[in-house]
GROMACS .gro file of C-alpha atoms in nm:
model
  355
    1MET     CA    1   1.443  -6.725   9.120
    2THR     CA    2   1.314  -6.365   9.104
    3SER     CA    3   1.254  -6.177   9.432
    4VAL     CA    4   1.172  -6.472   9.654
    5ASP     CA    5   1.119  -6.392  10.022
    6PRO     CA    6   1.368  -6.613  10.213
    7ALA     CA    7   1.131  -6.624  10.511
    8ILE     CA    8   0.867  -6.799  10.299
    9VAL     CA    9   1.111  -7.064  10.177
   10ASP     CA   10   1.238  -7.120  10.531
   11THR     CA   11   0.884  -7.150  10.667
   12CYS     CA   12   0.791  -7.402  10.400
   13SER     CA   13   1.103  -7.612  10.454
   14ARG     CA   14   1.050  -7.634  10.831
   15LEU     CA   15   0.678  -7.699  10.800
   16PHE     CA   16   0.707  -7.973  10.538
   17SER     CA   17   1.007  -8.132  10.706
   18ASP     CA   18   0.820  -8.158  11.037
   19LEU     CA   19   0.474  -8.255  10.914
   20CYS     CA   20   0.530  -8.439  10.586
   21PRO     CA   21   0.761  -8.737  10.641
   22PRO     CA   22   0.747  -9.021  10.384
   23SER     CA   23   0.497  -9.209  10.603
   24VAL     CA   24   0.240  -8.930  10.558
   25VAL     CA   25   0.283  -8.945  10.180
   26ASN     CA   26   0.229  -9.321  10.175
   27GLU     CA   27  -0.076  -9.292  10.401
   28ALA     CA   28  -0.225  -9.028  10.172
   29GLU     CA   29  -0.185  -9.262   9.875
   30ALA     CA   30  -0.372  -9.525  10.076
   31GLY     CA   31  -0.663  -9.284  10.111
   32ASN     CA   32  -0.590  -9.111  10.442
   33TRP     CA   33  -0.622  -8.735  10.395
   34PRO     CA   34  -0.344  -8.556  10.592
   35ASP     CA   35  -0.580  -8.318  10.769
   36GLU     CA   36  -0.326  -8.178  11.017
   37LEU     CA   37  -0.084  -8.094  10.738
   38TRP     CA   38  -0.353  -7.918  10.535
   39GLN     CA   39  -0.479  -7.720  10.836
   40VAL     CA   40  -0.131  -7.590  10.919
   41ILE     CA   41  -0.060  -7.501  10.555
   42GLU     CA   42  -0.390  -7.314  10.532
   43GLU     CA   43  -0.343  -7.135  10.864
   44THR     CA   44  -0.004  -7.003  10.754
   45GLY     CA   45  -0.166  -6.847  10.446
   46LEU     CA   46   0.030  -7.051  10.193
   47THR     CA   47  -0.278  -7.177  10.007
   48LEU     CA   48  -0.395  -6.825   9.914
   49ALA     CA   49  -0.053  -6.671   9.862
   50TRP     CA   50  -0.156  -6.523   9.525
   51VAL     CA   51  -0.486  -6.383   9.648
   52PRO     CA   52  -0.476  -6.008   9.723
   53GLU     CA   53  -0.505  -5.894  10.082
   54GLU     CA   54  -0.838  -5.722  10.010
   55HIS     CA   55  -0.975  -6.069   9.933
   56ALA     CA   56  -0.832  -6.217  10.256
   57GLY     CA   57  -0.523  -6.356  10.086
   58ALA     CA   58  -0.152  -6.311  10.151
   59GLY     CA   59  -0.083  -6.088   9.850
   60ALA     CA   60   0.250  -6.259   9.784
   61SER     CA   61   0.450  -6.214   9.467
   62LEU     CA   62   0.439  -6.456   9.176
   63ALA     CA   63   0.790  -6.574   9.260
   64ASP     CA   64   0.690  -6.644   9.621
   65GLY     CA   65   0.393  -6.856   9.515
   66PHE     CA   66   0.603  -7.063   9.278
   67ALA     CA   67   0.865  -7.105   9.551
   68ILE     CA   68   0.598  -7.245   9.785
   69ALA     CA   69   0.498  -7.507   9.530
   70ARG     CA   70   0.861  -7.594   9.457
   71ALA     CA   71   0.932  -7.647   9.826
   72ALA     CA   72   0.622  -7.864   9.861
   73ALA     CA   73   0.739  -8.074   9.566
   74GLU     CA   74   1.071  -8.140   9.737
   75TYR     CA   75   0.881  -8.315  10.016
   76ALA     CA   76   0.622  -8.476   9.787
   77VAL     CA   77   0.343  -8.302   9.979
   78PRO     CA   78   0.033  -8.511   9.889
   79LEU     CA   79  -0.209  -8.217   9.883
   80PRO     CA   80  -0.353  -7.985   9.615
   81LEU     CA   81  -0.140  -7.692   9.729
   82ALA     CA   82  -0.020  -7.603   9.380
   83GLU     CA   83  -0.372  -7.643   9.242
   84THR     CA   84  -0.520  -7.422   9.516
   85LEU     CA   85  -0.260  -7.156   9.444
   86LEU     CA   86  -0.350  -7.164   9.075
   87ALA     CA   87  -0.722  -7.158   9.154
   88GLY     CA   88  -0.677  -6.850   9.372
   89TRP     CA   89  -0.482  -6.681   9.094
   90LEU     CA   90  -0.754  -6.761   8.838
   91LEU     CA   91  -1.037  -6.633   9.055
   92THR     CA   92  -0.841  -6.314   9.114
   93GLN     CA   93  -0.835  -6.255   8.735
   94GLY     CA   94  -1.212  -6.214   8.756
   95GLY     CA   95  -1.203  -6.012   9.077
   96LEU     CA   96  -1.357  -6.302   9.269
   97SER     CA   97  -1.284  -6.397   9.628
   98SER     CA   98  -1.129  -6.735   9.708
   99PRO     CA   99  -1.285  -6.964   9.967
  100LYS     CA  100  -1.098  -7.163  10.226
  101GLY     CA  101  -1.040  -7.530  10.167
  102PRO     CA  102  -0.866  -7.728   9.895
  103MET     CA  103  -0.944  -7.631   9.538
  104ALA     CA  104  -0.902  -7.806   9.204
  105ILE     CA  105  -0.858  -7.625   8.874
  106ALA     CA  106  -0.981  -7.701   8.522
  107PRO     CA  107  -0.922  -7.753   8.241
  108LEU     CA  108  -0.561  -7.863   8.202
  109SER     CA  109  -0.563  -7.840   7.823
  110HIS     CA  110  -0.575  -7.554   7.576
  111ARG     CA  111  -0.928  -7.651   7.476
  112PRO     CA  112  -1.223  -7.510   7.676
  113SER     CA  113  -1.417  -7.776   7.867
  114PHE     CA  114  -1.705  -7.581   8.020
  115ARG     CA  115  -1.973  -7.355   7.878
  116LEU     CA  116  -2.177  -7.087   8.059
  117ASN     CA  117  -2.527  -7.050   7.914
  118ASP     CA  118  -2.759  -6.749   7.908
  119THR     CA  119  -2.931  -6.857   8.230
  120GLY     CA  120  -2.606  -6.863   8.427
  121GLU     CA  121  -2.562  -7.242   8.432
  122ILE     CA  122  -2.240  -7.426   8.352
  123SER     CA  123  -2.212  -7.756   8.167
  124GLY     CA  124  -1.919  -7.958   8.035
  125THR     CA  125  -1.661  -8.225   8.101
  126ALA     CA  126  -1.295  -8.208   8.201
  127SER     CA  127  -1.059  -8.505   8.230
  128ARG     CA  128  -0.741  -8.579   8.425
  129ILE     CA  129  -0.811  -8.312   8.689
  130PRO     CA  130  -0.570  -8.346   8.985
  131PHE     CA  131  -0.727  -8.377   9.330
  132ALA     CA  132  -1.085  -8.312   9.215
  133SER     CA  133  -1.220  -8.584   9.444
  134SER     CA  134  -1.024  -8.439   9.739
  135ALA     CA  135  -1.120  -8.077   9.680
  136ILE     CA  136  -1.416  -7.878   9.806
  137HIS     CA  137  -1.420  -7.624   9.527
  138LEU     CA  138  -1.339  -7.612   9.155
  139ALA     CA  139  -1.206  -7.301   8.983
  140ALA     CA  140  -1.259  -7.319   8.609
  141VAL     CA  141  -1.231  -7.118   8.290
  142THR     CA  142  -1.555  -7.128   8.094
  143GLY     CA  143  -1.666  -7.009   7.753
  144ASP     CA  144  -2.018  -6.886   7.688
  145ASP     CA  145  -2.299  -6.934   7.439
  146ALA     CA  146  -2.218  -6.601   7.276
  147GLY     CA  147  -1.875  -6.735   7.182
  148GLY     CA  148  -1.541  -6.566   7.231
  149ASN     CA  149  -1.603  -6.462   7.591
  150GLU     CA  150  -1.431  -6.628   7.884
  151HIS     CA  151  -1.521  -6.635   8.251
  152ALA     CA  152  -1.364  -6.746   8.577
  153ALA     CA  153  -1.609  -6.955   8.774
  154LEU     CA  154  -1.613  -7.111   9.120
  155LEU     CA  155  -1.814  -7.432   9.160
  156GLN     CA  156  -1.882  -7.662   9.450
  157ILE     CA  157  -1.737  -8.007   9.387
  158GLY     CA  158  -2.044  -8.152   9.556
  159ASN     CA  159  -2.253  -8.023   9.264
  160CYS     CA  160  -2.033  -8.200   9.008
  161ASP     CA  161  -2.020  -8.563   8.901
  162VAL     CA  162  -1.666  -8.676   8.984
  163ARG     CA  163  -1.539  -9.006   8.844
  164ARG     CA  164  -1.237  -9.104   9.046
  165GLY     CA  165  -0.903  -9.199   8.899
  166LYS     CA  166  -0.537  -9.195   8.999
  167SER     CA  167  -0.225  -9.047   8.850
  168LEU     CA  168   0.108  -9.227   8.815
  169ALA     CA  169   0.194  -9.077   9.154
  170GLY     CA  170  -0.104  -9.247   9.316
  171GLU     CA  171  -0.277  -8.912   9.369
  172PRO     CA  172  -0.638  -8.836   9.266
  173GLN     CA  173  -0.672  -8.756   8.897
  174ASP     CA  174  -1.040  -8.741   8.816
  175ARG     CA  175  -1.296  -8.676   8.548
  176ILE     CA  176  -1.547  -8.400   8.619
  177GLU     CA  177  -1.886  -8.378   8.454
  178VAL     CA  178  -2.101  -8.070   8.508
  179GLN     CA  179  -2.457  -8.042   8.386
  180GLY     CA  180  -2.658  -7.725   8.441
  181VAL     CA  181  -2.476  -7.622   8.759
  182VAL     CA  182  -2.512  -7.269   8.893
  183PRO     CA  183  -2.166  -7.153   9.005
  184SER     CA  184  -2.102  -7.006   9.348
  185SER     CA  185  -1.953  -6.705   9.169
  186VAL     CA  186  -1.862  -6.616   8.813
  187ALA     CA  187  -1.707  -6.315   8.640
  188PRO     CA  188  -1.570  -6.232   8.295
  189ILE     CA  189  -1.194  -6.233   8.240
  190GLU     CA  190  -0.984  -6.081   7.965
  191PRO     CA  191  -0.973  -6.265   7.631
  192GLY     CA  192  -0.704  -6.533   7.628
  193GLY     CA  193  -0.766  -6.623   7.992
  194LEU     CA  194  -0.752  -6.997   7.931
  195LYS     CA  195  -0.418  -6.970   7.752
  196ARG     CA  196  -0.278  -6.762   8.037
  197MET     CA  197  -0.400  -7.012   8.293
  198ILE     CA  198  -0.235  -7.299   8.103
  199GLN     CA  199   0.088  -7.099   8.094
  200MET     CA  200   0.072  -7.049   8.471
  201GLY     CA  201   0.008  -7.420   8.514
  202ALA     CA  202   0.302  -7.509   8.292
  203VAL     CA  203   0.534  -7.286   8.495
  204MET     CA  204   0.395  -7.438   8.814
  205ARG     CA  205   0.471  -7.792   8.700
  206SER     CA  206   0.818  -7.686   8.583
  207GLN     CA  207   0.889  -7.552   8.930
  208GLN     CA  208   0.753  -7.865   9.095
  209ILE     CA  209   0.966  -8.086   8.873
  210ALA     CA  210   1.271  -7.880   8.969
  211GLY     CA  211   1.188  -7.929   9.336
  212ALA     CA  212   1.142  -8.303   9.305
  213LEU     CA  213   1.466  -8.339   9.108
  214SER     CA  214   1.650  -8.154   9.382
  215ARG     CA  215   1.521  -8.405   9.635
  216ILE     CA  216   1.616  -8.716   9.437
  217LEU     CA  217   1.963  -8.571   9.375
  218GLN     CA  218   2.009  -8.537   9.751
  219GLN     CA  219   1.885  -8.892   9.801
  220CYS     CA  220   2.122  -9.031   9.538
  221ILE     CA  221   2.423  -8.855   9.688
  222GLN     CA  222   2.338  -8.979  10.037
  223TYR     CA  223   2.269  -9.334   9.919
  224ALA     CA  224   2.597  -9.347   9.727
  225GLN     CA  225   2.781  -9.246  10.042
  226ASP     CA  226   2.602  -9.496  10.267
  227ARG     CA  227   2.574  -9.802  10.042
  228GLU     CA  228   2.885 -10.017  10.030
  229GLN     CA  229   2.983 -10.275   9.771
  230PHE     CA  230   3.309 -10.466   9.752
  231GLY     CA  231   3.424 -10.302  10.071
  232ARG     CA  232   3.376  -9.938   9.978
  233PRO     CA  233   3.090  -9.687   9.922
  234ILE     CA  234   2.939  -9.717   9.577
  235GLY     CA  235   2.991  -9.343   9.535
  236ARG     CA  236   3.359  -9.416   9.477
  237PHE     CA  237   3.284  -9.614   9.161
  238GLN     CA  238   3.327  -9.415   8.842
  239ALA     CA  239   2.998  -9.533   8.691
  240ILE     CA  240   2.801  -9.410   8.994
  241GLN     CA  241   2.989  -9.082   8.999
  242HIS     CA  242   2.908  -9.034   8.631
  243ASN     CA  243   2.537  -9.103   8.690
  244ILE     CA  244   2.516  -8.860   8.980
  245ALA     CA  245   2.698  -8.593   8.779
  246MET     CA  246   2.445  -8.641   8.497
  247LEU     CA  247   2.158  -8.615   8.745
  248ALA     CA  248   2.307  -8.296   8.889
  249ALA     CA  249   2.329  -8.150   8.539
  250GLU     CA  250   1.965  -8.239   8.465
  251THR     CA  251   1.856  -8.089   8.797
  252ALA     CA  252   2.044  -7.767   8.731
  253ALA     CA  253   1.907  -7.739   8.378
  254ALA     CA  254   1.548  -7.794   8.490
  255GLY     CA  255   1.582  -7.545   8.772
  256SER     CA  256   1.738  -7.281   8.549
  257ALA     CA  257   1.471  -7.319   8.281
  258ALA     CA  258   1.191  -7.312   8.537
  259ASP     CA  259   1.334  -6.999   8.701
  260ALA     CA  260   1.373  -6.827   8.364
  261ALA     CA  261   1.001  -6.882   8.303
  262VAL     CA  262   0.913  -6.726   8.640
  263LYS     CA  263   1.142  -6.433   8.565
  264ALA     CA  264   0.972  -6.374   8.230
  265VAL     CA  265   0.620  -6.395   8.373
  266ASP     CA  266   0.714  -6.155   8.652
  267ARG     CA  267   0.895  -5.908   8.426
  268TYR     CA  268   0.689  -5.908   8.107
  269GLY     CA  269   0.352  -6.063   8.186
  270LEU     CA  270   0.195  -6.370   8.029
  271ASP     CA  271   0.110  -6.217   7.691
  272ASP     CA  272   0.461  -6.110   7.594
  273PRO     CA  273   0.629  -6.322   7.321
  274ARG     CA  274   0.942  -6.351   7.536
  275THR     CA  275   0.735  -6.500   7.816
  276LYS     CA  276   0.573  -6.750   7.583
  277ILE     CA  277   0.914  -6.868   7.466
  278ALA     CA  278   1.042  -6.896   7.825
  279VAL     CA  279   0.734  -7.083   7.948
  280ALA     CA  280   0.747  -7.331   7.660
  281SER     CA  281   1.121  -7.380   7.701
  282GLY     CA  282   1.084  -7.434   8.076
  283LYS     CA  283   0.813  -7.695   8.036
  284ILE     CA  284   1.005  -7.879   7.764
  285ARG     CA  285   1.337  -7.882   7.948
  286SER     CA  286   1.194  -7.973   8.286
  287GLY     CA  287   0.989  -8.252   8.128
  288GLU     CA  288   1.297  -8.397   7.961
  289ALA     CA  289   1.487  -8.375   8.291
  290ALA     CA  290   1.201  -8.548   8.471
  291GLY     CA  291   1.229  -8.852   8.248
  292SER     CA  292   1.606  -8.884   8.240
  293GLY     CA  293   1.651  -8.779   8.604
  294ALA     CA  294   1.408  -9.038   8.737
  295ALA     CA  295   1.578  -9.311   8.532
  296ILE     CA  296   1.922  -9.216   8.664
  297ALA     CA  297   1.798  -9.207   9.024
  298HIS     CA  298   1.661  -9.560   8.999
  299GLN     CA  299   1.981  -9.683   8.837
  300VAL     CA  300   2.186  -9.543   9.125
  301HIS     CA  301   1.961  -9.703   9.385
  302GLY     CA  302   1.925 -10.037   9.209
  303ALA     CA  303   1.653 -10.264   9.349
  304MET     CA  304   1.619 -10.050   9.663
  305GLY     CA  305   1.470  -9.766   9.461
  306TYR     CA  306   1.174  -9.977   9.349
  307THR     CA  307   1.050 -10.070   9.698
  308HIS     CA  308   0.742  -9.894   9.831
  309GLU     CA  309   0.899  -9.853  10.175
  310TYR     CA  310   1.185  -9.645  10.037
  311SER     CA  311   1.073  -9.291   9.956
  312LEU     CA  312   1.245  -9.243   9.618
  313HIS     CA  313   0.930  -9.345   9.432
  314GLN     CA  314   0.737  -9.062   9.596
  315SER     CA  315   0.941  -8.816   9.391
  316THR     CA  316   1.002  -9.011   9.071
  317ARG     CA  317   0.638  -9.106   9.023
  318ARG     CA  318   0.539  -8.742   9.062
  319LEU     CA  319   0.797  -8.647   8.802
  320TRP     CA  320   0.636  -8.888   8.557
  321ALA     CA  321   0.290  -8.753   8.633
  322TRP     CA  322   0.372  -8.381   8.625
  323ARG     CA  323   0.555  -8.384   8.292
  324ASP     CA  324   0.224  -8.431   8.103
  325ASP     CA  325   0.009  -8.188   8.304
  326PHE     CA  326  -0.077  -7.862   8.124
  327GLY     CA  327   0.074  -8.002   7.806
  328SER     CA  328   0.350  -8.251   7.727
  329GLU     CA  329   0.694  -8.167   7.591
  330SER     CA  330   0.580  -8.241   7.236
  331LEU     CA  331   0.285  -8.004   7.261
  332TRP     CA  332   0.498  -7.722   7.398
  333ALA     CA  333   0.774  -7.795   7.144
  334GLY     CA  334   0.522  -7.741   6.867
  335GLN     CA  335   0.411  -7.415   7.020
  336LEU     CA  336   0.769  -7.302   7.070
  337GLY     CA  337   0.850  -7.372   6.706
  338ARG     CA  338   0.549  -7.173   6.589
  339GLN     CA  339   0.636  -6.881   6.819
  340ILE     CA  340   0.993  -6.863   6.694
  341ALA     CA  341   0.888  -6.896   6.330
  342ALA     CA  342   0.631  -6.619   6.372
  343ALA     CA  343   0.879  -6.388   6.545
  344GLY     CA  344   1.141  -6.430   6.275
  345ASN     CA  345   1.515  -6.482   6.301
  346ALA     CA  346   1.583  -6.121   6.394
  347GLU     CA  347   1.390  -6.160   6.720
  348LEU     CA  348   1.528  -6.499   6.826
  349TRP     CA  349   1.867  -6.399   6.967
  350PRO     CA  350   1.737  -6.098   7.166
  351ALA     CA  351   1.472  -6.321   7.323
  352LEU     CA  352   1.727  -6.589   7.416
  353ALA     CA  353   1.989  -6.343   7.541
  354ASP     CA  354   1.734  -6.171   7.764
  355PHE     CA  355   1.745  -6.463   8.008
   0.00000   0.00000   0.00000
C-alpha cells in the first residue's frame, strides 16, 4: 500500500491480537459491547485518524487510515471503527469537528437519503446502515430544498428513529428514520460529495475484504497442517493444496486491487477518471474474491468451519456482508463499463498501465 506508517500497523496488530480474541467477537454478536476494546482504540487515536490535528484528530494519511481498517478486519473487530473513520473524513470535508464516540455513516448508496430544509432541519430515511444502533453519532450527506447543494451533517443517534436489524455477520445493520431533526453541526461540501463518500466507502470495504481474506488464508494453512486424515496432514493431499493455492491467489488479487485503489485516491484524488476506474475495479475484484475465497475456506475446513465455536465464520460472514456495502459488484461493473466507454479506447491502456 502507499506510504503506510509501519508503526501504525504494528500498533494495530498488537492491540487487536491482545484485546480482540474470537471470544470477544462472539460476545459482541450476542449483544455485549466490547467497551474496553473501544476505549483503547479511541485512546490511541485510531478512530479519528483522518481528522486533522487542528480538529483534535491524528492527521494521518489516507493510506494509514485504510491500513487501520484492514488490520481490524483481520481480527474481525466487532466495532464501527471503519465507519467512524469514514464519518470523520466526511465531517472534515465540511470543515466540521468530529466528536468522540462511535459514529455511523449514511447513506451507503449513490442516492441521497436525507434532505436539509430552509429552517435547518433534516428529514429522510436510510436503510442497511452498519452499527447505527451501537453508535452515538451519525455523519450523513444531505441534499437541500434548493436542489443541487450537498452538506455534511452530524446528528445525534438519540434524535433518530432506529429500527434494528443485523447483517450476515451478525453485526447491527439498521434502518434510520429522521423527521425534522436539527443537526449538531452542518456545513456545505463541494458538489459530488455523496459520490466521493461512496467511493471512499467502496475502497474501505475493499481493504477490509483483503484483511479478512488474509486471515482465513492463514487459518486454512494452519488447519491443513494440523488436521490429519488417513495418517497424514490433509495439507499433503493434492486437492487441499490446490484449494489453498486458489485461496492464496484470490487473496493476492483482492489485496492488489484494493491497494491500487488507495494508490489512485492518494495520488490523483477522488474526482480523477483513473481513480474512478481503480475504485470500481477494486470493489469488483475484492467482492468476487470474497465469495470464492469464503467458499474455498469452508471446503478446506469441512464441517469444522461451520461451527460457531470455531472462528472461521467470523471472517467469512463479514466477507459476505461487506461485498454488498457501498454497492455490489454488479453496480460497480456497470459504472466501470460506462467510465471506460466514456473515456474511449485511447485512454484505457494508459489508465490500466498506470497501476
